[in-house]
Amino acid sequence: MTDTTRRRGRRPAGEDARAEIVAAARAEFAARGFDGATLRGIARAAGVDPRLVHHYFENGKEDLFIAAFQFPARPADVIPVVFGPGIDGVGERLVRFFFGVWDTPPGREMMLGLVRSAATSEQAAAMIRQFVTRTILARAADVLPGGDAELRVELAVAQMVGVAFLRYVIRVEPLASADLEDLVPLLAPTVQRYLAGE
Amino acid sequence: MTDTTRRRGRRPAGEDARAEIVAAARAEFAARGFDGATLRGIARAAGVDPRLVHHYFENGKEDLFIAAFQFPARPADVIPVVFGPGIDGVGERLVRFFFGVWDTPPGREMMLGLVRSAATSEQAAAMIRQFVTRTILARAADVLPGGDAELRVELAVAQMVGVAFLRYVIRVEPLASADLEDLVPLLAPTVQRYLAGE
């Protein structure tokens, strides 16, 4: 069982401890970055035993970061779904996943928060950079062909981040009102080319 | 003569008036957006005759906006250089121009300021949206083939904006340290495909 949220609602005392761990994690990540924060330090700040942190967050720091910043999905779950079926169609699967997050209100709120934080705080940018590097780029480079896989993943992500910036932040037309189904055939081939190294 | 800055240093009194006009323009654009601000309103706020505004800024609101926010280049000058030689090579010319702006300290400062403002202020986002729509998209759609030229220009710009966001704001590696000469062959074909409608 990897979805620790299933334990919710059954142990109110535990739920309080979990909330304190998440609050401590948020503060520790903000102060020390993703690389600098430790499970031990987060446990200490929350006033709990490190084993309790492991109990709630089996995947350690990565799951804590996701809970602290309310990510709607875990890279550990998403990457097998997007990359698992092979290189065929990976562009379309990634575009649909990325904009699927933006198209839910909590997902969009979270993503806009990340963009705002990164744009205005070097500390937040460093935290996001470290998280993306350790969890997304490292995994994607493992499953993609070619030696410059990390750079190509970044260019693919850049295409989607740029579209999100113009569509949801600047809100320039016609992109802001375009139907996602009209964007997928335009964006998926670009993302596919980068990921396949074409 | 379109470069009004050449008049600098010859008429100190005029230079003061020009600076007051620019300051008034900055405030008017921030308060009313690009579409809502008027030359007459800017002249009134600066306490000068509207003809003096025309004297310094022949291209009207567009030149005032560029001066107010210290753009390193005018779309009216850049678009003929990038698009004028025809569709062949337009992707590479646009990529080189865009990252050429980011690679000068004042250009980068200005672009980072735009990203920060857009990300944190709906008013700033609206101002940038209106400026981009009136000056860049309208011109680019005039010179490009196909009916969805505006959308394709936006996807091309999104690719470059996204790369700038990951490279200069998040600063994720290897993109942050990549040589521009290594990025051009990866980015130019993407931008070219969008602009040529391929």
Short mmCIF file of C-alpha atoms in Angstrom, two decimals:
data_model
loop_
_atom_site.label_atom_id
_atom_site.label_comp_id
_atom_site.label_asym_id
_atom_site.label_seq_id
_atom_site.Cartn_x
_atom_site.Cartn_y
_atom_site.Cartn_z
CA MET A 1 0.00 0.00 0.00
CA THR A 2 1.63 3.19 -1.10
CA ASP A 3 -1.27 5.64 -0.81
CA THR A 4 -0.84 6.85 2.74
CA THR A 5 -3.95 9.03 2.48
CA ARG A 6 -6.10 5.88 2.77
CA ARG A 7 -5.30 5.86 6.45
CA ARG A 8 -7.16 9.16 6.87
CA GLY A 9 -10.21 9.38 9.07
CA ARG A 10 -9.50 6.20 10.98
CA ARG A 11 -7.08 7.57 13.57
CA PRO A 12 -7.82 11.16 14.58
CA ALA A 13 -4.79 11.31 16.88
CA GLY A 14 -2.59 10.00 14.09
CA GLU A 15 -4.14 12.46 11.67
CA ASP A 16 -3.10 15.31 13.98
CA ALA A 17 0.45 13.96 14.07
CA ARG A 18 0.45 13.64 10.28
CA ALA A 19 -0.71 17.27 9.90
CA GLU A 20 2.08 18.41 12.21
CA ILE A 21 4.64 16.45 10.23
CA VAL A 22 3.37 18.03 6.98
CA ALA A 23 3.53 21.54 8.48
CA ALA A 24 7.06 20.89 9.75
CA ALA A 25 8.08 19.54 6.34
CA ARG A 26 6.75 22.66 4.59
CA ALA A 27 8.84 24.88 6.88
CA GLU A 28 11.96 22.71 6.59
CA PHE A 29 11.79 22.52 2.78
CA ALA A 30 11.28 26.29 2.56
CA ALA A 31 14.23 26.94 4.91
CA ARG A 32 16.69 24.28 3.67
CA GLY A 33 15.52 23.35 0.17
CA PHE A 34 14.65 19.84 -0.98
CA ASP A 35 18.25 18.62 -0.81
CA GLY A 36 19.03 20.20 2.56
CA ALA A 37 15.94 19.05 4.48
CA THR A 38 16.18 15.69 6.29
CA LEU A 39 13.54 13.30 7.63
CA ARG A 40 15.26 13.45 11.00
CA GLY A 41 15.11 17.28 11.03
CA ILE A 42 11.45 17.27 10.00
CA ALA A 43 10.62 14.71 12.73
CA ARG A 44 12.45 16.84 15.29
CA ALA A 45 10.60 20.01 14.20
CA ALA A 46 7.28 18.14 14.42
CA GLY A 47 8.18 16.68 17.82
CA VAL A 48 7.68 13.08 16.69
CA ASP A 49 9.79 9.95 16.30
CA PRO A 50 11.38 9.61 12.82
CA ARG A 51 9.71 6.17 12.58
CA LEU A 52 6.31 7.88 12.63
CA VAL A 53 7.36 9.99 9.63
CA HIS A 54 8.31 6.79 7.80
CA HIS A 55 5.00 5.26 8.83
CA TYR A 56 3.01 8.04 7.13
CA PHE A 57 5.38 8.73 4.22
CA GLU A 58 6.81 5.45 2.95
CA ASN A 59 8.56 7.17 0.08
CA GLY A 60 10.31 9.55 2.48
CA LYS A 61 11.23 13.10 1.51
CA GLU A 62 9.57 12.88 -1.91
CA ASP A 63 6.16 12.02 -0.41
CA LEU A 64 6.62 14.66 2.29
CA PHE A 65 7.32 17.31 -0.34
CA ILE A 66 4.24 16.26 -2.30
CA ALA A 67 2.06 16.43 0.81
CA ALA A 68 3.61 19.71 1.98
CA PHE A 69 2.91 21.48 -1.33
CA GLN A 70 -0.30 19.60 -2.15
CA PHE A 71 0.85 18.13 -5.43
CA PRO A 72 -2.08 16.42 -7.10
CA ALA A 73 0.09 13.46 -8.17
CA ARG A 74 3.33 11.67 -7.25
CA PRO A 75 6.09 11.46 -9.88
CA ALA A 76 6.65 7.87 -8.66
CA ASP A 77 3.10 7.04 -9.80
CA VAL A 78 2.90 9.24 -12.90
CA ILE A 79 6.16 8.35 -14.62
CA PRO A 80 5.34 4.63 -15.03
CA VAL A 81 1.92 5.53 -16.47
CA VAL A 82 3.34 8.08 -18.95
CA PHE A 83 6.60 6.32 -19.89
CA GLY A 84 5.72 2.68 -19.08
CA PRO A 85 3.83 1.86 -22.30
CA GLY A 86 6.95 2.74 -24.31
CA ILE A 87 8.09 5.65 -26.45
CA ASP A 88 5.11 5.40 -28.82
CA GLY A 89 2.54 8.00 -27.84
CA VAL A 90 4.58 9.29 -24.88
CA GLY A 91 4.21 12.89 -26.11
CA GLU A 92 0.44 12.76 -26.08
CA ARG A 93 0.32 10.97 -22.71
CA LEU A 94 2.58 13.59 -21.11
CA VAL A 95 0.66 16.55 -22.62
CA ARG A 96 -2.65 15.08 -21.44
CA PHE A 97 -1.32 14.43 -17.94
CA PHE A 98 0.26 17.91 -17.60
CA PHE A 99 -2.81 19.85 -18.77
CA GLY A 100 -5.08 17.46 -16.86
CA VAL A 101 -3.44 18.80 -13.68
CA TRP A 102 -3.93 22.43 -14.79
CA ASP A 103 -7.56 21.76 -15.69
CA THR A 104 -8.64 20.87 -12.13
CA PRO A 105 -9.13 23.83 -9.76
CA PRO A 106 -6.79 22.48 -7.01
CA GLY A 107 -4.21 21.45 -9.62
CA ARG A 108 -4.27 24.89 -11.23
CA GLU A 109 -4.06 26.62 -7.85
CA MET A 110 -1.03 24.51 -6.95
CA MET A 111 0.70 25.07 -10.30
CA LEU A 112 0.04 28.84 -10.25
CA GLY A 113 1.44 28.90 -6.72
CA LEU A 114 4.60 27.14 -7.90
CA VAL A 115 5.03 29.57 -10.82
CA ARG A 116 4.52 32.59 -8.56
CA SER A 117 6.88 31.28 -5.88
CA ALA A 118 9.58 30.37 -8.38
CA ALA A 119 9.31 33.75 -10.13
CA THR A 120 9.57 35.79 -6.95
CA SER A 121 11.79 33.79 -4.59
CA GLU A 122 15.23 32.33 -5.29
CA GLN A 123 14.71 30.04 -2.29
CA ALA A 124 11.49 28.64 -3.77
CA ALA A 125 13.12 28.31 -7.20
CA ALA A 126 15.97 26.31 -5.63
CA MET A 127 13.54 24.04 -3.80
CA ILE A 128 11.55 23.34 -6.98
CA ARG A 129 14.76 22.88 -8.99
CA GLN A 130 16.09 20.29 -6.53
CA PHE A 131 12.78 18.43 -6.36
CA VAL A 132 12.39 18.32 -10.15
CA THR A 133 16.00 17.21 -10.60
CA ARG A 134 15.89 14.39 -8.03
CA THR A 135 12.43 13.03 -8.76
CA ILE A 136 11.43 13.76 -12.34
CA LEU A 137 14.60 14.22 -14.40
CA ALA A 138 16.48 11.34 -12.79
CA ARG A 139 13.60 8.93 -13.45
CA ALA A 140 12.85 10.16 -16.96
CA ALA A 141 16.50 9.92 -17.97
CA ASP A 142 16.46 6.29 -16.82
CA VAL A 143 13.68 5.29 -19.19
CA LEU A 144 14.47 7.41 -22.26
CA PRO A 145 16.91 6.60 -25.03
CA GLY A 146 20.00 8.72 -25.74
CA GLY A 147 22.66 10.44 -23.67
CA ASP A 148 21.09 13.91 -23.51
CA ALA A 149 17.75 12.64 -22.17
CA GLU A 150 17.65 15.15 -19.30
CA LEU A 151 18.06 18.13 -21.62
CA ARG A 152 15.41 16.78 -23.98
CA VAL A 153 12.96 16.19 -21.11
CA GLU A 154 13.55 19.79 -20.02
CA LEU A 155 12.81 21.15 -23.50
CA ALA A 156 9.60 19.09 -23.59
CA VAL A 157 8.60 20.33 -20.14
CA ALA A 158 9.55 23.87 -21.22
CA GLN A 159 7.09 23.65 -24.12
CA MET A 160 4.28 22.73 -21.72
CA VAL A 161 5.29 25.21 -19.00
CA GLY A 162 5.44 27.99 -21.60
CA VAL A 163 1.99 27.14 -22.92
CA ALA A 164 0.67 27.09 -19.34
CA PHE A 165 2.28 30.51 -18.71
CA LEU A 166 0.72 32.11 -21.79
CA ARG A 167 -2.62 30.28 -21.35
CA TYR A 168 -3.25 30.54 -17.59
CA VAL A 169 -1.02 33.43 -16.40
CA ILE A 170 -0.84 35.95 -19.30
CA ARG A 171 -4.11 34.53 -20.73
CA VAL A 172 -3.38 35.62 -24.27
CA GLU A 173 -5.91 34.70 -26.95
CA PRO A 174 -6.56 32.50 -28.87
CA LEU A 175 -4.44 30.20 -26.67
CA ALA A 176 -6.28 30.98 -23.42
CA SER A 177 -9.65 29.84 -24.79
CA ALA A 178 -8.41 27.07 -27.08
CA ASP A 179 -9.92 23.65 -26.42
CA LEU A 180 -7.37 21.19 -25.02
CA GLU A 181 -8.40 18.76 -27.78
CA ASP A 182 -7.24 21.32 -30.37
CA LEU A 183 -3.93 21.85 -28.55
CA VAL A 184 -3.02 18.19 -28.12
CA PRO A 185 -2.40 17.57 -31.88
CA LEU A 186 -0.20 20.70 -31.99
CA LEU A 187 1.79 20.05 -28.80
CA ALA A 188 2.07 16.25 -28.60
CA PRO A 189 4.31 15.93 -31.72
CA THR A 190 6.74 18.53 -30.30
CA VAL A 191 6.95 16.77 -26.93
CA GLN A 192 7.21 13.41 -28.70
CA ARG A 193 10.17 14.59 -30.84
CA TYR A 194 12.12 15.79 -27.81
CA LEU A 195 11.45 12.66 -25.76
CA ALA A 196 12.18 10.25 -28.59
CA GLY A 197 15.33 12.21 -29.49
CA GLU A 198 14.17 12.82 -33.07
CA MET B 1 14.40 59.01 -37.93
CA THR B 2 12.65 56.58 -35.62
CA ASP B 3 15.16 56.32 -32.79
CA THR B 4 14.02 59.11 -30.52
CA THR B 5 16.83 58.43 -28.08
CA ARG B 6 19.25 60.08 -30.52
CA ARG B 7 17.84 63.41 -29.41
CA ARG B 8 19.22 62.78 -25.91
CA GLY B 9 21.79 65.11 -24.46
CA ARG B 10 21.14 67.94 -26.90
CA ARG B 11 18.12 69.49 -25.22
CA PRO B 12 18.21 69.16 -21.44
CA ALA B 13 14.81 70.82 -21.01
CA GLY B 14 13.30 68.52 -23.62
CA GLU B 15 14.97 65.54 -21.99
CA ASP B 16 13.25 66.44 -18.71
CA ALA B 17 9.90 66.62 -20.50
CA ARG B 18 10.56 63.27 -22.14
CA ALA B 19 11.36 61.66 -18.76
CA GLU B 20 8.14 63.07 -17.32
CA ILE B 21 6.16 61.69 -20.23
CA VAL B 22 7.75 58.25 -19.74
CA ALA B 23 6.99 58.30 -16.00
CA ALA B 24 3.39 59.34 -16.69
CA ALA B 25 3.08 56.58 -19.32
CA ARG B 26 4.32 53.95 -16.86
CA ALA B 27 1.68 55.00 -14.33
CA GLU B 28 -1.11 55.21 -16.93
CA PHE B 29 -0.31 51.78 -18.42
CA ALA B 30 -0.19 50.23 -14.94
CA ALA B 31 -3.51 51.81 -13.98
CA ARG B 32 -5.45 51.40 -17.26
CA GLY B 33 -3.64 48.67 -19.18
CA PHE B 34 -2.24 49.02 -22.68
CA ASP B 35 -5.67 49.24 -24.32
CA GLY B 36 -7.14 51.68 -21.78
CA ALA B 37 -4.29 54.19 -21.67
CA THR B 38 -4.44 57.09 -24.15
CA LEU B 39 -1.81 59.51 -25.47
CA ARG B 40 -4.06 62.37 -24.39
CA GLY B 41 -4.32 60.97 -20.83
CA ILE B 42 -0.57 60.44 -20.65
CA ALA B 43 0.08 63.99 -21.88
CA ARG B 44 -2.35 65.36 -19.29
CA ALA B 45 -0.69 63.35 -16.48
CA ALA B 46 2.73 64.62 -17.59
CA GLY B 47 1.45 68.20 -17.86
CA VAL B 48 2.51 68.58 -21.51
CA ASP B 49 0.84 69.16 -24.86
CA PRO B 50 -0.12 65.92 -26.67
CA ARG B 51 1.92 67.14 -29.66
CA LEU B 52 5.06 66.93 -27.54
CA VAL B 53 4.27 63.26 -26.83
CA HIS B 54 3.98 62.68 -30.58
CA HIS B 55 7.23 64.55 -31.09
CA TYR B 56 9.16 62.16 -28.83
CA PHE B 57 7.23 58.98 -29.59
CA GLU B 58 6.39 58.88 -33.27
CA ASN B 59 4.93 55.41 -33.02
CA GLY B 60 2.57 56.52 -30.24
CA LYS B 61 1.46 54.19 -27.47
CA GLU B 62 3.65 51.33 -28.61
CA ASP B 63 6.85 53.39 -28.33
CA LEU B 64 5.69 54.84 -25.02
CA PHE B 65 5.14 51.34 -23.63
CA ILE B 66 8.58 50.26 -24.81
CA ALA B 67 10.20 53.30 -23.18
CA ALA B 68 8.14 52.98 -19.99
CA PHE B 69 9.16 49.35 -19.43
CA GLN B 70 12.65 49.64 -20.94
CA PHE B 71 12.19 47.04 -23.65
CA PRO B 72 15.52 46.45 -25.37
CA ALA B 73 13.88 46.38 -28.82
CA ARG B 74 10.75 47.54 -30.66
CA PRO B 75 8.48 44.91 -32.23
CA ALA B 76 8.12 47.32 -35.18
CA ASP B 77 11.88 46.97 -35.79
CA VAL B 78 12.32 43.31 -34.85
CA ILE B 79 9.49 41.72 -36.81
CA PRO B 80 10.76 42.84 -40.24
CA VAL B 81 14.25 41.52 -39.39
CA VAL B 82 12.97 38.13 -38.17
CA PHE B 83 10.11 37.60 -40.64
CA GLY B 84 11.22 39.80 -43.53
CA PRO B 85 13.68 37.36 -45.17
CA GLY B 86 10.84 34.85 -45.58
CA ILE B 87 9.75 31.67 -43.84
CA ASP B 88 13.07 29.89 -44.45
CA GLY B 89 15.16 30.07 -41.30
CA VAL B 90 12.57 32.11 -39.38
CA GLY B 91 12.73 29.65 -36.46
CA GLU B 92 16.44 30.14 -35.97
CA ARG B 93 16.23 33.92 -36.40
CA LEU B 94 13.47 34.15 -33.75
CA VAL B 95 15.28 31.85 -31.28
CA ARG B 96 18.50 33.84 -31.67
CA PHE B 97 16.72 37.16 -31.23
CA PHE B 98 14.75 36.00 -28.15
CA PHE B 99 17.72 34.51 -26.31
CA GLY B 100 19.90 37.40 -27.46
CA VAL B 101 17.65 39.64 -25.35
CA TRP B 102 17.93 37.31 -22.31
CA ASP B 103 21.69 37.12 -22.69
CA THR B 104 22.29 40.84 -22.07
CA PRO B 105 22.08 41.96 -18.40
CA PRO B 106 19.51 44.75 -19.02
CA GLY B 107 17.48 42.46 -21.32
CA ARG B 108 17.43 39.69 -18.73
CA GLU B 109 16.50 42.11 -15.95
CA MET B 110 13.61 43.42 -18.05
CA MET B 111 12.37 39.95 -19.02
CA LEU B 112 12.63 38.64 -15.42
CA GLY B 113 10.69 41.71 -14.31
CA LEU B 114 7.96 40.96 -16.85
CA VAL B 115 7.73 37.31 -15.74
CA ARG B 116 7.57 38.31 -12.06
CA SER B 117 4.96 41.02 -12.69
CA ALA B 118 2.80 38.77 -14.84
CA ALA B 119 2.98 35.93 -12.32
CA THR B 120 2.00 38.05 -9.34
CA SER B 121 -0.34 40.75 -10.68
CA GLU B 122 -3.45 40.27 -12.81
CA GLN B 123 -3.15 43.96 -13.76
CA ALA B 124 0.38 43.45 -15.07
CA ALA B 125 -0.65 40.26 -16.86
CA ALA B 126 -3.49 42.15 -18.59
CA MET B 127 -1.13 44.96 -19.64
CA ILE B 128 1.39 42.51 -21.11
CA ARG B 129 -1.40 40.49 -22.75
CA GLN B 130 -2.80 43.58 -24.48
CA PHE B 131 0.61 44.80 -25.59
CA VAL B 132 1.59 41.39 -26.99
CA THR B 133 -1.76 41.02 -28.75
CA ARG B 134 -1.75 44.46 -30.41
CA THR B 135 1.89 44.67 -31.37
CA ILE B 136 3.38 41.20 -31.82
CA LEU B 137 0.53 38.80 -32.66
CA ALA B 138 -1.26 41.16 -35.01
CA ARG B 139 1.94 41.79 -37.00
CA ALA B 140 3.10 38.16 -37.02
CA ALA B 141 -0.30 36.93 -38.18
CA ASP B 142 -0.05 39.38 -41.10
CA VAL B 143 3.17 37.89 -42.43
CA LEU B 144 2.64 34.16 -41.72
CA PRO B 145 0.76 31.65 -43.85
CA GLY B 146 -2.38 29.87 -42.60
CA GLY B 147 -5.52 30.82 -40.72
CA ASP B 148 -4.36 29.86 -37.23
CA ALA B 149 -1.16 31.93 -37.40
CA GLU B 150 -1.78 33.62 -34.05
CA LEU B 151 -2.13 30.33 -32.20
CA ARG B 152 1.00 28.96 -33.88
CA VAL B 153 3.00 32.07 -32.99
CA GLU B 154 1.87 31.66 -29.39
CA LEU B 155 3.00 28.02 -29.27
CA ALA B 156 6.39 29.06 -30.70
CA VAL B 157 6.69 31.87 -28.15
CA ALA B 158 5.55 29.43 -25.43
CA GLN B 159 8.44 27.10 -26.30
CA MET B 160 10.91 29.96 -25.85
CA VAL B 161 9.24 31.41 -22.74
CA GLY B 162 9.19 27.96 -21.14
CA VAL B 163 12.89 27.43 -21.86
CA ALA B 164 13.62 30.88 -20.40
CA PHE B 165 11.59 30.00 -17.29
CA LEU B 166 13.43 26.72 -16.68
CA ARG B 167 16.83 28.18 -17.68
CA TYR B 168 16.83 31.59 -15.99
CA VAL B 169 14.15 31.36 -13.24
CA ILE B 170 14.15 27.72 -12.00
CA ARG B 171 17.75 27.30 -13.31
CA VAL B 172 17.47 23.55 -13.69
CA GLU B 173 20.49 21.70 -15.10
CA PRO B 174 21.64 20.84 -17.71
CA LEU B 175 19.45 23.51 -19.38
CA ALA B 176 20.68 26.38 -17.20
CA SER B 177 24.32 25.91 -18.21
CA ALA B 178 23.78 24.74 -21.79
CA ASP B 179 25.51 26.79 -24.46
CA LEU B 180 23.05 28.73 -26.62
CA GLU B 181 24.76 27.24 -29.69
CA ASP B 182 23.75 23.76 -28.43
CA LEU B 183 20.17 24.88 -27.82
CA VAL B 184 19.59 26.56 -31.18
CA PRO B 185 19.63 23.29 -33.19
CA LEU B 186 17.15 21.76 -30.71
CA LEU B 187 14.78 24.73 -30.47
CA ALA B 188 14.88 26.31 -33.92
CA PRO B 189 13.19 23.33 -35.70
CA THR B 190 10.30 23.40 -33.18
CA VAL B 191 9.77 27.14 -33.61
CA GLN B 192 10.14 26.75 -37.38
CA ARG B 193 7.44 24.02 -37.54
CA TYR B 194 4.94 26.16 -35.64
CA LEU B 195 5.60 29.30 -37.68
CA ALA B 196 5.58 27.51 -41.03
CA GLY B 197 2.42 25.62 -40.02
CA GLU B 198 4.05 22.23 -40.59
#
